[in-house]
Amino acid sequence: MNVSDVVLSCRVRLARNIDEFPFPSKLSKEQTCDLTEKIVGASKSFGEFNHVKISDLNPNERNRFVEKHLVSHELISCDNASFLVNEQETLSVMICEEDHMRIQCILPSLDLYSADKLSFSADKAFAEKLSYSQSPRFGYLTACPTNLGTGMRASAMIHLAGLTMAKQTDSLFRQIQKLGVLVRGFYGEGSAALGGIYQLSNQFTLGVSEDDIIETLDRTLNRIAEQEMNIREVLYQKNKTLIEDVIMRSFGICKYAKRLPYDEFMSHISNIKLGISLGILSNIPMQSADELLIKCQSASLALHMAENNIKAPDDVARAEYLRNNFFNMERYI
Amino acid sequence: MILCDKCKAKEAVMHRIIITNGKKHAQHFCLECAAQAGIMMFKLPSFAELAASEQMSDNSSLKCVCGHTFSDFKKTGMLGCTECYNTFSEKLLPIISSAQLGRTQQKNRSFTSSVPNESEDVVSLQKLLDEAVATENYEEAVILRDKIRALSRDKQEEPK
């Protein structure tokens, strides 16, 4: 078992605003166009980006980008907003969300240092073409003072199936909150932690350096991942039949169910991921389970149905997708 | 679902155990009945609540060049432009300090501009401390007092 069995992905997000423009809530339509053009123009010096306008997307297409964690819920509800995304979908820039720019880098597993490096190289390239709003005291000026200073929000998605089973998450979260680490659900602020998946991020952005933020979060995540891996082994050794039963039941349901509501799917995929890491479902690559996690979210599923002309309720389509695309493969048993 | 002991209709969300003469007795209340009974609820305020709880004073009608007022900020938690930080600086500092664990000076790795000198910082911190004491915001005051002490100590040690 290794850290990538526990940490799904990590992200570094930088909030930046451009001088001479008010914050997005005060921008006129013309100013938004002007600013967007400047940002898109500046991106050309850094690499190939696809510029996607929110107004060009239907609701399912909008939500699919949220489900991939490439953009936020707030961005897709704003018709004037847009975003830049590279081909690998590792780097994206939200334009005119809460701030003028939100540069973000997402990488699989726990690799915050690389995410930091990549987002900062993009940041540096933009800074050469655009004049950022900064002050000697507060650093990067942001629309909401909770992002002042570094404007940096580093986070990771961590799967705590073992600690959740052992009911140890509450005391753990109390401890890490003292270190300035925030715990949220699967889709960030205000969302539920379905399937034992949590988002951990830095709480403070001012009076700390970017290096401190990355280092603290990386150290905390490594420590939690280690605890999670240990507890998985202990739980399995002490309750072999019980754990195998839970995992195989989830596998059976995903393989044979005719309808699968979202919440139920999340708890089964959590058990399947646990089974893979313990070697009980050793033939399934963890990457496939992680892909399923995204593909079986509502909007991604709705787009798959539209593309393949499938007309069925959400939970029926989800079960069918699992049966046809994944669990029909006998080699997984 | 445990029902509220008082109204017996809503779900109980507050639970307390009272020990009288060594005997345990559990009580369960819904939010409304708990509030009516005056039971303390410990909850960290959100940033918006923090902003909204800021006392209205004479300069609350201040308007920034972008048209944003401090009331707008209290409603949304958002500022209108970078100039808002100067316009509302006096009222914003305690809020920023609370939201950022008492820190009000950036330490960004890439920042090249000059940092304001320490004596200036001590003066502005002292001003904030006086304000915090006046508004009985003692948690904030303790953080500010420690910061002033630390800064003064650093300064004394410098010439050695």
Tab-separated table of N, CA and C in Angstrom, chain A residues 5 247 251 269 272-273 275-277 280-290 292 326-327 329 331-333:
chain	number	residue	atom	x	y	z
A	5	ASP	N	-2.652	5.306	-2.841
A	5	ASP	CA	-3.886	4.559	-2.557
A	5	ASP	C	-4.815	5.372	-1.666
A	247	ILE	N	-16.258	-5.508	1.398
A	247	ILE	CA	-15.696	-5.158	0.091
A	247	ILE	C	-16.353	-5.970	-1.032
A	251	PHE	N	-18.555	-4.844	-4.255
A	251	PHE	CA	-18.160	-5.273	-5.605
A	251	PHE	C	-19.364	-5.922	-6.305
A	269	ILE	N	-17.938	2.573	-3.946
A	269	ILE	CA	-16.649	2.816	-4.607
A	269	ILE	C	-15.562	3.033	-3.544
A	272	ILE	N	-14.583	-0.376	-2.536
A	272	ILE	CA	-13.799	-1.022	-3.601
A	272	ILE	C	-12.364	-0.484	-3.595
A	273	LYS	N	-12.226	0.828	-3.409
A	273	LYS	CA	-10.878	1.418	-3.333
A	273	LYS	C	-10.104	0.839	-2.133
A	275	GLY	N	-10.617	-2.121	-0.884
A	275	GLY	CA	-10.301	-3.499	-1.265
A	275	GLY	C	-9.081	-3.583	-2.171
A	276	ILE	N	-8.959	-2.621	-3.088
A	276	ILE	CA	-7.809	-2.620	-4.002
A	276	ILE	C	-6.522	-2.407	-3.193
A	277	SER	N	-6.586	-1.431	-2.265
A	277	SER	CA	-5.364	-1.105	-1.507
A	277	SER	C	-4.944	-2.254	-0.597
A	280	ILE	N	-7.284	-7.188	-1.806
A	280	ILE	CA	-8.433	-8.104	-1.904
A	280	ILE	C	-8.971	-8.080	-3.341
A	281	LEU	N	-8.974	-6.897	-3.960
A	281	LEU	CA	-9.366	-6.781	-5.372
A	281	LEU	C	-8.107	-6.380	-6.151
A	282	SER	N	-7.110	-7.248	-6.095
A	282	SER	CA	-5.786	-6.850	-6.608
A	282	SER	C	-5.730	-6.660	-8.114
A	283	ASN	N	-6.720	-7.200	-8.844
A	283	ASN	CA	-6.659	-7.073	-10.302
A	283	ASN	C	-7.182	-5.737	-10.817
A	284	ILE	N	-7.826	-4.984	-9.971
A	284	ILE	CA	-8.367	-3.695	-10.431
A	284	ILE	C	-7.320	-2.607	-10.205
A	285	PRO	N	-6.952	-1.863	-11.271
A	285	PRO	CA	-6.014	-0.762	-11.046
A	285	PRO	C	-6.709	0.358	-10.267
A	286	MET	N	-6.008	0.952	-9.299
A	286	MET	CA	-6.587	2.033	-8.501
A	286	MET	C	-7.029	3.187	-9.404
A	287	GLN	N	-6.271	3.415	-10.479
A	287	GLN	CA	-6.582	4.498	-11.410
A	287	GLN	C	-7.981	4.321	-12.020
A	288	SER	N	-8.353	3.048	-12.309
A	288	SER	CA	-9.677	2.783	-12.894
A	288	SER	C	-10.771	3.151	-11.899
A	289	ALA	N	-10.546	2.817	-10.625
A	289	ALA	CA	-11.543	3.148	-9.605
A	289	ALA	C	-11.671	4.663	-9.470
A	290	ASP	N	-10.534	5.377	-9.543
A	290	ASP	CA	-10.563	6.837	-9.445
A	290	ASP	C	-11.271	7.462	-10.647
A	292	LEU	N	-13.672	6.002	-12.347
A	292	LEU	CA	-15.099	5.731	-12.139
A	292	LEU	C	-15.730	6.771	-11.216
A	326	PHE	N	-17.172	-1.617	-16.758
A	326	PHE	CA	-16.146	-1.918	-15.770
A	326	PHE	C	-16.269	-3.306	-15.175
A	327	PHE	N	-17.381	-3.551	-14.526
A	327	PHE	CA	-17.480	-4.760	-13.718
A	327	PHE	C	-17.908	-6.009	-14.507
A	329	MET	N	-15.957	-7.307	-16.559
A	329	MET	CA	-14.713	-7.992	-16.867
A	329	MET	C	-14.445	-9.079	-15.822
A	331	ARG	N	-11.986	-10.872	-15.297
A	331	ARG	CA	-10.643	-10.924	-14.711
A	331	ARG	C	-10.556	-10.205	-13.367
A	332	TYR	N	-11.566	-9.438	-13.053
A	332	TYR	CA	-11.518	-8.723	-11.780
A	332	TYR	C	-11.927	-9.591	-10.596
A	333	ILE	N	-12.401	-10.813	-10.878
A	333	ILE	CA	-12.855	-11.635	-9.742
A	333	ILE	C	-11.718	-12.520	-9.232
